CSV table of N, CA and C in Angstrom, one decimal:
chain,number,residue,atom,x,y,z
A,1,UNK,N,-92.1,103.7,36.7
A,1,UNK,CA,-92.6,104.5,37.8
A,1,UNK,C,-92.7,106.0,37.2
A,2,UNK,N,-93.8,106.6,37.6
A,2,UNK,CA,-93.9,108.0,37.2
A,2,UNK,C,-93.0,108.9,38.0
A,3,UNK,N,-92.6,110.0,37.5
A,3,UNK,CA,-91.6,110.9,38.1
A,3,UNK,C,-91.9,111.2,39.6
A,4,UNK,N,-93.2,111.6,39.9
A,4,UNK,CA,-93.6,111.9,41.2
A,4,UNK,C,-93.5,110.7,42.1
A,5,UNK,N,-93.9,109.5,41.6
A,5,UNK,CA,-93.8,108.3,42.4
A,5,UNK,C,-92.4,107.9,42.7
A,6,UNK,N,-91.5,108.2,41.8
A,6,UNK,CA,-90.1,107.9,42.1
A,6,UNK,C,-89.5,108.8,43.1
A,7,UNK,N,-90.0,110.0,43.2
A,7,UNK,CA,-89.6,110.9,44.3
A,7,UNK,C,-90.1,110.5,45.6
A,8,UNK,N,-91.4,110.0,45.6
A,8,UNK,CA,-91.9,109.5,46.8
A,8,UNK,C,-91.2,108.2,47.3
A,9,UNK,N,-90.9,107.4,46.3
A,9,UNK,CA,-90.1,106.2,46.6
A,9,UNK,C,-88.8,106.5,47.2
A,10,UNK,N,-88.1,107.5,46.6
A,10,UNK,CA,-86.8,107.9,47.1
A,10,UNK,C,-86.9,108.4,48.6
A,11,UNK,N,-88.0,109.1,48.9
A,11,UNK,CA,-88.3,109.5,50.2
A,11,UNK,C,-88.4,108.4,51.2
A,12,UNK,N,-89.2,107.3,50.7
A,12,UNK,CA,-89.4,106.1,51.5
A,12,UNK,C,-88.0,105.5,51.8
A,13,UNK,N,-87.2,105.4,50.7
A,13,UNK,CA,-85.9,104.7,50.9
A,13,UNK,C,-85.1,105.5,51.9
A,14,UNK,N,-85.0,106.8,51.8
A,14,UNK,CA,-84.3,107.6,52.8
A,14,UNK,C,-84.8,107.5,54.2
A,15,UNK,N,-86.1,107.4,54.3
A,15,UNK,CA,-86.7,107.2,55.7
A,15,UNK,C,-86.4,105.9,56.3
A,16,UNK,N,-86.4,104.8,55.6
A,16,UNK,CA,-86.2,103.5,56.2
A,16,UNK,C,-84.8,102.9,56.0
A,17,UNK,N,-84.0,103.3,55.1
A,17,UNK,CA,-82.8,102.6,54.7
A,17,UNK,C,-81.9,102.4,55.9
A,18,UNK,N,-81.6,103.4,56.7
A,18,UNK,CA,-80.6,103.3,57.8
A,18,UNK,C,-81.1,102.3,58.9
A,19,UNK,N,-82.4,102.4,59.2
A,19,UNK,CA,-83.0,101.5,60.2
A,19,UNK,C,-83.0,100.1,59.8
A,20,UNK,N,-83.4,99.9,58.5
A,20,UNK,CA,-83.5,98.5,58.0
A,20,UNK,C,-82.1,97.9,57.9
A,21,UNK,N,-81.1,98.8,57.5
A,21,UNK,CA,-79.7,98.3,57.4
A,21,UNK,C,-79.2,97.9,58.8
A,22,UNK,N,-79.5,98.7,59.8
A,22,UNK,CA,-79.1,98.3,61.1
A,22,UNK,C,-79.7,97.0,61.6
A,23,UNK,N,-81.0,96.9,61.3
A,23,UNK,CA,-81.7,95.7,61.6
A,23,UNK,C,-81.1,94.5,60.9
A,24,UNK,N,-80.9,94.6,59.6
A,24,UNK,CA,-80.3,93.5,58.9
A,24,UNK,C,-78.9,93.1,59.4
A,25,UNK,N,-78.1,94.2,59.7
A,25,UNK,CA,-76.8,94.0,60.3
A,25,UNK,C,-76.9,93.2,61.6
A,26,UNK,N,-77.9,93.5,62.4
A,26,UNK,CA,-78.0,92.8,63.7
A,26,UNK,C,-78.3,91.3,63.5
A,27,UNK,N,-78.9,91.0,62.3
A,27,UNK,CA,-79.2,89.6,62.1
A,27,UNK,C,-78.1,88.8,61.4
A,28,UNK,N,-77.5,89.4,60.3
A,28,UNK,CA,-76.5,88.7,59.6
A,28,UNK,C,-75.1,89.1,59.8
A,29,UNK,N,-74.9,90.2,60.5
A,29,UNK,CA,-73.6,90.7,61.0
A,29,UNK,C,-72.5,90.9,59.9
A,30,UNK,N,-73.0,91.3,58.8
A,30,UNK,CA,-72.1,91.7,57.7
A,30,UNK,C,-72.6,92.9,57.0
A,31,UNK,N,-71.8,94.0,57.0
A,31,UNK,CA,-72.3,95.3,56.4
A,31,UNK,C,-72.7,95.1,55.0
A,32,UNK,N,-71.9,94.4,54.2
A,32,UNK,CA,-72.1,94.3,52.8
A,32,UNK,C,-73.4,93.4,52.5
A,33,UNK,N,-73.5,92.3,53.3
A,33,UNK,CA,-74.7,91.5,53.1
A,33,UNK,C,-76.0,92.3,53.6
A,34,UNK,N,-75.8,93.1,54.6
A,34,UNK,CA,-77.0,93.9,55.1
A,34,UNK,C,-77.4,94.9,54.0
A,35,UNK,N,-76.4,95.5,53.4
A,35,UNK,CA,-76.7,96.5,52.3
A,35,UNK,C,-77.4,95.8,51.2
A,36,UNK,N,-76.9,94.6,50.8
A,36,UNK,CA,-77.6,93.9,49.7
A,36,UNK,C,-79.0,93.5,50.1
A,37,UNK,N,-79.2,93.1,51.3
A,37,UNK,CA,-80.6,92.7,51.7
A,37,UNK,C,-81.5,93.9,51.6
A,38,UNK,N,-81.1,95.0,52.1
A,38,UNK,CA,-82.0,96.2,52.1
A,38,UNK,C,-82.3,96.6,50.7
A,39,UNK,N,-81.2,96.6,49.8
A,39,UNK,CA,-81.5,97.0,48.4
A,39,UNK,C,-82.4,96.0,47.7
A,40,UNK,N,-82.3,94.7,48.0
A,40,UNK,CA,-83.2,93.7,47.4
A,40,UNK,C,-84.6,93.9,47.9
A,41,UNK,N,-84.8,94.3,49.1
A,41,UNK,CA,-86.2,94.5,49.6
A,41,UNK,C,-86.8,95.7,48.9
A,42,UNK,N,-86.0,96.8,48.7
A,42,UNK,CA,-86.6,98.0,48.1
A,42,UNK,C,-86.8,97.7,46.6
A,43,UNK,N,-86.0,96.9,46.0
A,43,UNK,CA,-86.2,96.5,44.6
A,43,UNK,C,-87.5,95.8,44.5
A,44,UNK,N,-87.8,94.8,45.4
A,44,UNK,CA,-89.0,94.1,45.4
A,44,UNK,C,-90.2,95.0,45.7
A,45,UNK,N,-90.0,96.0,46.5
A,45,UNK,CA,-91.1,97.0,46.8
A,45,UNK,C,-91.4,97.8,45.6
A,46,UNK,N,-90.3,98.2,44.9
A,46,UNK,CA,-90.5,99.0,43.6
A,46,UNK,C,-91.3,98.2,42.6
A,47,UNK,N,-91.0,96.9,42.5
A,47,UNK,CA,-91.7,96.1,41.5
A,47,UNK,C,-93.2,96.0,41.9
A,48,UNK,N,-93.4,95.8,43.2
A,48,UNK,CA,-94.8,95.8,43.6
A,48,UNK,C,-95.6,97.1,43.3
A,49,UNK,N,-94.9,98.2,43.6
A,49,UNK,CA,-95.5,99.5,43.4
A,49,UNK,C,-95.7,99.8,41.9
A,50,UNK,N,-94.8,99.3,41.0
A,50,UNK,CA,-95.1,99.5,39.6
A,50,UNK,C,-96.2,98.7,39.1
A,51,UNK,N,-96.5,97.6,39.8
A,51,UNK,CA,-97.7,96.8,39.5
A,51,UNK,C,-99.0,97.3,40.2
A,52,UNK,N,-98.9,98.4,40.9
A,52,UNK,CA,-100.0,99.0,41.5
A,52,UNK,C,-100.4,98.4,42.9
A,53,UNK,N,-99.5,97.6,43.4
A,53,UNK,CA,-99.7,96.9,44.7
A,53,UNK,C,-98.7,97.5,45.7
A,54,UNK,N,-99.2,98.1,46.8
A,54,UNK,CA,-98.4,98.5,47.9
A,54,UNK,C,-98.9,97.9,49.1
A,55,UNK,N,-98.0,97.4,50.0
A,55,UNK,CA,-98.5,96.8,51.3
A,55,UNK,C,-99.2,97.8,52.1
A,56,UNK,N,-100.2,97.4,52.9
A,56,UNK,CA,-101.0,98.3,53.7
A,56,UNK,C,-100.1,98.8,54.9
A,57,UNK,N,-99.4,97.9,55.6
A,57,UNK,CA,-98.6,98.2,56.7
A,57,UNK,C,-97.1,98.2,56.2
A,58,UNK,N,-96.7,99.4,55.6
A,58,UNK,CA,-95.4,99.4,55.0
A,58,UNK,C,-94.3,99.1,55.9
A,59,UNK,N,-94.2,99.7,57.1
A,59,UNK,CA,-93.1,99.5,58.0
A,59,UNK,C,-93.0,98.0,58.4
A,60,UNK,N,-94.1,97.4,58.7
A,60,UNK,CA,-94.1,96.0,59.1
A,60,UNK,C,-93.7,95.1,57.9
A,61,UNK,N,-94.2,95.5,56.7
A,61,UNK,CA,-93.8,94.7,55.5
A,61,UNK,C,-92.3,94.8,55.3
A,62,UNK,N,-91.7,96.0,55.4
A,62,UNK,CA,-90.3,96.2,55.2
A,62,UNK,C,-89.4,95.4,56.2
A,63,UNK,N,-89.8,95.4,57.5
A,63,UNK,CA,-89.1,94.7,58.5
A,63,UNK,C,-89.2,93.2,58.3
A,64,UNK,N,-90.4,92.7,58.0
A,64,UNK,CA,-90.6,91.3,57.7
A,64,UNK,C,-89.8,90.8,56.5
A,65,UNK,N,-89.8,91.7,55.5
A,65,UNK,CA,-89.1,91.3,54.2
A,65,UNK,C,-87.6,91.3,54.5
A,66,UNK,N,-87.0,92.2,55.3
A,66,UNK,CA,-85.6,92.2,55.6
A,66,UNK,C,-85.3,90.9,56.4
A,67,UNK,N,-86.1,90.6,57.4
A,67,UNK,CA,-85.9,89.4,58.2
A,67,UNK,C,-85.9,88.2,57.3
A,68,UNK,N,-86.9,88.1,56.5
A,68,UNK,CA,-87.0,86.9,55.6
A,68,UNK,C,-85.8,86.7,54.7
A,69,UNK,N,-85.4,87.8,54.1
A,69,UNK,CA,-84.2,87.8,53.2
A,69,UNK,C,-82.9,87.4,54.0
A,70,UNK,N,-82.8,87.9,55.2
A,70,UNK,CA,-81.6,87.6,56.1
A,70,UNK,C,-81.6,86.1,56.4
A,71,UNK,N,-82.8,85.6,56.8
A,71,UNK,CA,-82.9,84.2,57.1
A,71,UNK,C,-82.6,83.3,55.8
A,72,UNK,N,-83.0,83.7,54.7
A,72,UNK,CA,-82.7,83.0,53.4
A,72,UNK,C,-81.2,83.0,53.2
A,73,UNK,N,-80.5,84.2,53.4
A,73,UNK,CA,-79.1,84.2,53.2
A,73,UNK,C,-78.3,83.4,54.3
A,74,UNK,N,-78.9,83.4,55.5
A,74,UNK,CA,-78.2,82.5,56.5
A,74,UNK,C,-78.3,81.1,56.2
A,75,UNK,N,-79.4,80.7,55.6
A,75,UNK,CA,-79.6,79.3,55.2
A,75,UNK,C,-78.6,78.9,54.1
A,76,UNK,N,-78.4,79.8,53.2
A,76,UNK,CA,-77.5,79.5,52.1
A,76,UNK,C,-76.0,79.6,52.5
A,77,UNK,N,-75.7,80.5,53.5
A,77,UNK,CA,-74.4,80.7,54.0
A,77,UNK,C,-74.5,80.7,55.5
A,78,UNK,N,-74.4,79.5,56.1
A,78,UNK,CA,-74.7,79.5,57.5
A,78,UNK,C,-73.7,80.3,58.4
A,79,UNK,N,-72.5,80.5,57.9
A,79,UNK,CA,-71.6,81.3,58.7
A,79,UNK,C,-71.1,82.5,57.9
A,80,UNK,N,-72.0,83.5,58.0
A,80,UNK,CA,-71.6,84.8,57.3
A,80,UNK,C,-70.4,85.4,58.1
A,81,UNK,N,-69.4,85.9,57.5
A,81,UNK,CA,-68.3,86.5,58.2
A,81,UNK,C,-68.6,87.8,58.8
A,82,UNK,N,-68.0,88.1,59.9
A,82,UNK,CA,-68.1,89.5,60.4
A,82,UNK,C,-67.2,90.4,59.6
A,83,UNK,N,-67.6,91.6,59.3
A,83,UNK,CA,-66.8,92.5,58.5
A,83,UNK,C,-65.5,92.7,59.3
A,84,UNK,N,-64.4,92.7,58.5
A,84,UNK,CA,-63.1,92.9,59.1
A,84,UNK,C,-62.8,94.4,59.4
A,85,UNK,N,-63.4,95.3,58.6
A,85,UNK,CA,-63.1,96.7,58.8
A,85,UNK,C,-64.2,97.4,59.6
A,86,UNK,N,-63.8,98.0,60.7
A,86,UNK,CA,-64.7,98.8,61.5
A,86,UNK,C,-64.8,100.2,61.0
A,87,UNK,N,-65.8,100.5,60.2
A,87,UNK,CA,-65.9,101.8,59.5
A,87,UNK,C,-66.0,102.9,60.5
A,88,UNK,N,-66.6,102.7,61.7
A,88,UNK,CA,-66.7,103.7,62.7
A,88,UNK,C,-65.4,104.3,63.1
A,89,UNK,N,-64.4,103.5,63.2
A,89,UNK,CA,-63.1,103.9,63.6
A,89,UNK,C,-62.5,104.8,62.5
A,90,UNK,N,-62.7,104.4,61.2
A,90,UNK,CA,-62.1,105.2,60.1
A,90,UNK,C,-62.7,106.5,60.0
A,91,UNK,N,-64.1,106.7,60.1
A,91,UNK,CA,-64.7,107.9,59.9
A,91,UNK,C,-65.0,108.7,61.1
A,92,UNK,N,-64.7,108.2,62.3
A,92,UNK,CA,-65.0,108.9,63.5
A,92,UNK,C,-64.2,110.2,63.7
A,93,UNK,N,-64.9,111.2,64.2
A,93,UNK,CA,-64.1,112.4,64.5
A,93,UNK,C,-63.2,112.2,65.7
A,94,UNK,N,-62.1,113.0,65.8
A,94,UNK,CA,-61.2,112.8,66.9
A,94,UNK,C,-62.0,113.0,68.2
A,95,UNK,N,-61.6,112.3,69.2
A,95,UNK,CA,-62.3,112.4,70.5
A,95,UNK,C,-63.5,111.5,70.7
A,96,UNK,N,-63.9,110.8,69.7
A,96,UNK,CA,-65.0,109.9,69.8
A,96,UNK,C,-64.6,108.4,70.2
A,97,UNK,N,-63.4,108.3,70.7
A,97,UNK,CA,-62.9,106.9,71.0
A,97,UNK,C,-63.8,106.2,72.0
A,98,UNK,N,-64.3,107.0,73.0
A,98,UNK,CA,-65.1,106.4,74.1
A,98,UNK,C,-66.5,105.9,73.5
A,99,UNK,N,-67.1,106.7,72.6
A,99,UNK,CA,-68.3,106.3,72.0
A,99,UNK,C,-68.1,105.1,71.2
A,100,UNK,N,-67.0,105.0,70.4
A,100,UNK,CA,-66.7,103.9,69.6
A,100,UNK,C,-66.5,102.6,70.4
A,101,UNK,N,-65.8,102.8,71.5
A,101,UNK,CA,-65.5,101.6,72.4
A,101,UNK,C,-66.8,101.1,73.0
A,102,UNK,N,-67.7,102.1,73.4
A,102,UNK,CA,-69.0,101.6,74.0
A,102,UNK,C,-69.8,100.9,72.9
A,103,UNK,N,-69.8,101.4,71.7
A,103,UNK,CA,-70.5,100.7,70.6
A,103,UNK,C,-70.0,99.3,70.4
A,104,UNK,N,-68.6,99.2,70.4
A,104,UNK,CA,-68.0,97.9,70.3
A,104,UNK,C,-68.4,96.9,71.4
A,105,UNK,N,-68.4,97.4,72.6
A,105,UNK,CA,-68.8,96.6,73.8
A,105,UNK,C,-70.3,96.1,73.6
A,106,UNK,N,-71.1,97.0,73.2
A,106,UNK,CA,-72.5,96.7,73.1
A,106,UNK,C,-72.7,95.7,71.9
A,107,UNK,N,-72.0,95.9,70.8
A,107,UNK,CA,-72.1,95.0,69.7
A,107,UNK,C,-71.6,93.6,70.1
A,108,UNK,N,-70.5,93.5,70.8
A,108,UNK,CA,-70.0,92.2,71.3
A,108,UNK,C,-71.0,91.5,72.2
A,109,UNK,N,-71.6,92.3,73.1
A,109,UNK,CA,-72.6,91.8,74.0
A,109,UNK,C,-73.8,91.3,73.3
A,110,UNK,N,-74.3,92.0,72.3
A,110,UNK,CA,-75.4,91.6,71.4
A,110,UNK,C,-75.1,90.3,70.7
A,111,UNK,N,-73.9,90.2,70.2
A,111,UNK,CA,-73.5,89.0,69.5
A,111,UNK,C,-73.5,87.8,70.4
A,112,UNK,N,-73.3,88.0,71.7
A,112,UNK,CA,-73.3,86.9,72.6
A,112,UNK,C,-74.7,86.4,73.0
A,113,UNK,N,-75.7,87.2,72.7
A,113,UNK,CA,-77.1,86.7,72.9
A,113,UNK,C,-77.5,85.7,71.9
A,114,UNK,N,-78.5,84.9,72.3
A,114,UNK,CA,-79.2,84.0,71.3
A,114,UNK,C,-79.8,85.0,70.3
A,115,UNK,N,-79.9,84.5,69.0
A,115,UNK,CA,-80.3,85.4,67.9
A,115,UNK,C,-81.7,85.9,68.2
A,116,UNK,N,-82.6,85.1,68.7
A,116,UNK,CA,-84.0,85.6,68.9
A,116,UNK,C,-84.1,86.7,69.9
A,117,UNK,N,-83.3,86.6,71.0
A,117,UNK,CA,-83.2,87.6,72.0
A,117,UNK,C,-82.6,88.9,71.5
A,118,UNK,N,-81.5,88.8,70.7
A,118,UNK,CA,-80.8,90.0,70.2
A,118,UNK,C,-81.8,90.7,69.2
A,119,UNK,N,-82.5,89.9,68.4
A,119,UNK,CA,-83.5,90.5,67.5
A,119,UNK,C,-84.5,91.3,68.2
A,120,UNK,N,-85.1,90.7,69.2
A,120,UNK,CA,-86.2,91.4,70.0
A,120,UNK,C,-85.6,92.7,70.6
A,121,UNK,N,-84.4,92.6,71.2
A,121,UNK,CA,-83.8,93.8,71.8
A,121,UNK,C,-83.6,94.9,70.8
A,122,UNK,N,-83.0,94.5,69.7
A,122,UNK,CA,-82.7,95.5,68.6
A,122,UNK,C,-84.0,96.1,68.1
A,123,UNK,N,-85.0,95.3,67.8
A,123,UNK,CA,-86.3,95.8,67.2
A,123,UNK,C,-87.0,96.7,68.2
A,124,UNK,N,-87.0,96.4,69.5
A,124,UNK,CA,-87.8,97.1,70.5
A,124,UNK,C,-87.0,98.4,70.8
A,125,UNK,N,-85.7,98.3,71.1
A,125,UNK,CA,-84.9,99.4,71.6
A,125,UNK,C,-84.6,100.4,70.5
A,126,UNK,N,-84.1,100.0,69.3
A,126,UNK,CA,-83.6,100.9,68.3
A,126,UNK,C,-84.7,101.2,67.3
A,127,UNK,N,-85.6,100.3,67.0
A,127,UNK,CA,-86.6,100.5,66.0
A,127,UNK,C,-88.0,100.8,66.5
A,128,UNK,N,-88.1,100.7,67.9
A,128,UNK,CA,-89.3,101.1,68.6
A,128,UNK,C,-90.6,100.3,68.1
A,129,UNK,N,-90.4,99.1,67.7
A,129,UNK,CA,-91.5,98.3,67.3
A,129,UNK,C,-92.2,97.7,68.5
A,130,UNK,N,-93.5,97.6,68.3
A,130,UNK,CA,-94.4,97.0,69.4
A,130,UNK,C,-94.1,95.5,69.5
A,131,UNK,N,-94.3,94.9,70.7
A,131,UNK,CA,-94.1,93.5,70.9
A,131,UNK,C,-95.0,92.7,70.0
A,132,UNK,N,-96.2,93.2,69.7
A,132,UNK,CA,-97.1,92.4,68.8
A,132,UNK,C,-96.5,92.3,67.4
A,133,UNK,N,-95.9,93.4,66.9
A,133,UNK,CA,-95.3,93.3,65.6
A,133,UNK,C,-94.1,92.4,65.6
A,134,UNK,N,-93.3,92.5,66.7
A,134,UNK,CA,-92.1,91.6,66.8
A,134,UNK,C,-92.5,90.2,66.9
A,135,UNK,N,-93.6,89.9,67.6
A,135,UNK,CA,-94.1,88.5,67.8
A,135,UNK,C,-94.5,88.0,66.4
A,136,UNK,N,-95.2,88.8,65.6
A,136,UNK,CA,-95.6,88.5,64.3
A,136,UNK,C,-94.4,88.1,63.4
A,137,UNK,N,-93.4,88.9,63.5
A,137,UNK,CA,-92.2,88.7,62.7
A,137,UNK,C,-91.5,87.4,63.1
A,138,UNK,N,-91.5,87.1,64.4
A,138,UNK,CA,-90.8,85.9,64.8
A,138,UNK,C,-91.8,84.7,64.8
A,139,UNK,N,-93.0,84.9,64.4
A,139,UNK,CA,-94.0,83.9,64.4
A,139,UNK,C,-94.1,83.2,65.8
A,140,UNK,N,-94.3,84.0,66.8
A,140,UNK,CA,-94.4,83.5,68.2
A,140,UNK,C,-95.4,84.4,68.9
A,141,UNK,N,-95.7,84.1,70.2
A,141,UNK,CA,-96.7,84.9,70.9
A,141,UNK,C,-96.0,86.2,71.5
A,142,UNK,N,-96.9,87.1,71.8
A,142,UNK,CA,-96.4,88.4,72.4
A,142,UNK,C,-95.7,88.1,73.7
A,143,UNK,N,-96.2,87.2,74.5
A,143,UNK,CA,-95.5,86.9,75.8
A,143,UNK,C,-94.1,86.3,75.5
A,144,UNK,N,-93.9,85.5,74.5
A,144,UNK,CA,-92.6,85.0,74.2
A,144,UNK,C,-91.7,86.1,73.8
A,145,UNK,N,-92.2,87.0,72.9
A,145,UNK,CA,-91.4,88.1,72.5
A,145,UNK,C,-91.0,89.0,73.7
A,146,UNK,N,-91.9,89.2,74.6
A,146,UNK,CA,-91.6,90.0,75.8
A,146,UNK,C,-90.6,89.3,76.7
A,147,UNK,N,-90.7,88.0,76.9
A,147,UNK,CA,-89.8,87.3,77.7
A,147,UNK,C,-88.4,87.3,77.1
A,148,UNK,N,-88.3,87.1,75.7
A,148,UNK,CA,-87.0,87.2,75.1
A,148,UNK,C,-86.4,88.6,75.3
A,149,UNK,N,-87.2,89.6,75.2
A,149,UNK,CA,-86.7,91.0,75.4
A,149,UNK,C,-86.1,91.1,76.9
A,150,UNK,N,-86.9,90.6,77.8
A,150,UNK,CA,-86.5,90.8,79.2
A,150,UNK,C,-85.2,89.9,79.5
A,151,UNK,N,-85.2,88.7,79.0
A,151,UNK,CA,-84.0,87.9,79.2
A,151,UNK,C,-82.8,88.5,78.5
A,152,UNK,N,-83.0,89.0,77.3
A,152,UNK,CA,-81.9,89.6,76.5
A,152,UNK,C,-81.4,90.8,77.3
A,153,UNK,N,-82.2,91.7,77.8
A,153,UNK,CA,-81.8,92.9,78.5
A,153,UNK,C,-81.0,92.5,79.8
A,154,UNK,N,-81.5,91.5,80.5
A,154,UNK,CA,-80.8,91.0,81.7
A,154,UNK,C,-79.4,90.5,81.3
A,155,UNK,N,-79.3,89.7,80.3
A,155,UNK,CA,-78.0,89.2,79.9
A,155,UNK,C,-77.1,90.4,79.4
A,156,UNK,N,-77.6,91.4,78.7
A,156,UNK,CA,-76.8,92.5,78.3
A,156,UNK,C,-76.3,93.3,79.5
A,157,UNK,N,-77.2,93.5,80.5
A,157,UNK,CA,-76.8,94.2,81.7
A,157,UNK,C,-75.7,93.4,82.4
A,158,UNK,N,-75.8,92.1,82.5
A,158,UNK,CA,-74.8,91.3,83.2
A,158,UNK,C,-73.5,91.4,82.4
A,159,UNK,N,-73.6,91.2,81.1
A,159,UNK,CA,-72.4,91.2,80.3
A,159,UNK,C,-71.6,92.6,80.3
A,160,UNK,N,-72.4,93.7,80.4
A,160,UNK,CA,-71.8,95.0,80.4
A,160,UNK,C,-71.6,95.5,81.8
A,161,UNK,N,-72.0,94.8,82.8
A,161,UNK,CA,-71.8,95.2,84.2
A,161,UNK,C,-72.6,96.4,84.6
A,162,UNK,N,-73.8,96.4,84.0
A,162,UNK,CA,-74.8,97.5,84.3
A,162,UNK,C,-75.8,97.0,85.2
A,163,UNK,N,-76.1,97.8,86.3
A,163,UNK,CA,-77.1,97.4,87.2
A,163,UNK,C,-78.4,98.2,86.9
A,164,UNK,N,-79.5,97.5,86.7
A,164,UNK,CA,-80.7,98.2,86.3
A,164,UNK,C,-81.9,97.6,86.9
A,165,UNK,N,-83.0,98.1,86.5
A,165,UNK,CA,-84.3,97.7,87.0
A,165,UNK,C,-84.6,96.3,86.7
């Protein structure tokens, strides 16, 4: 890669890394595995870029690549372990106990959802993807993605004791 291109690539990495890691973590539930997946995806993207090929829809390409690599890892290791160490507790500033507990409750509730529903909720809520993009990633219809989102939110509200619309 040329020096200017590597700077642009570093910018892309910084722009997408955290969101892709969070997405991978929602699928495979292991911080280390999620980091590996994101790194693998960017290595693949760098190889494509060095060959003069860049995807037209970069964001969609990255999310689909992360999803596919997570699915591949889950097939090879059907029961990926949850990480034992909660890094939020270690690095949290004093007084953030309530925020940490809320995050734990939400993560526990997300883990209780069927994987397809959890994925749609995470992609729509935290990654702001359109239902059409999510449906494409899950290889399903937009209506199915929408219903998975609605059922997932309803189950989260029930699990968390939140009354909503």
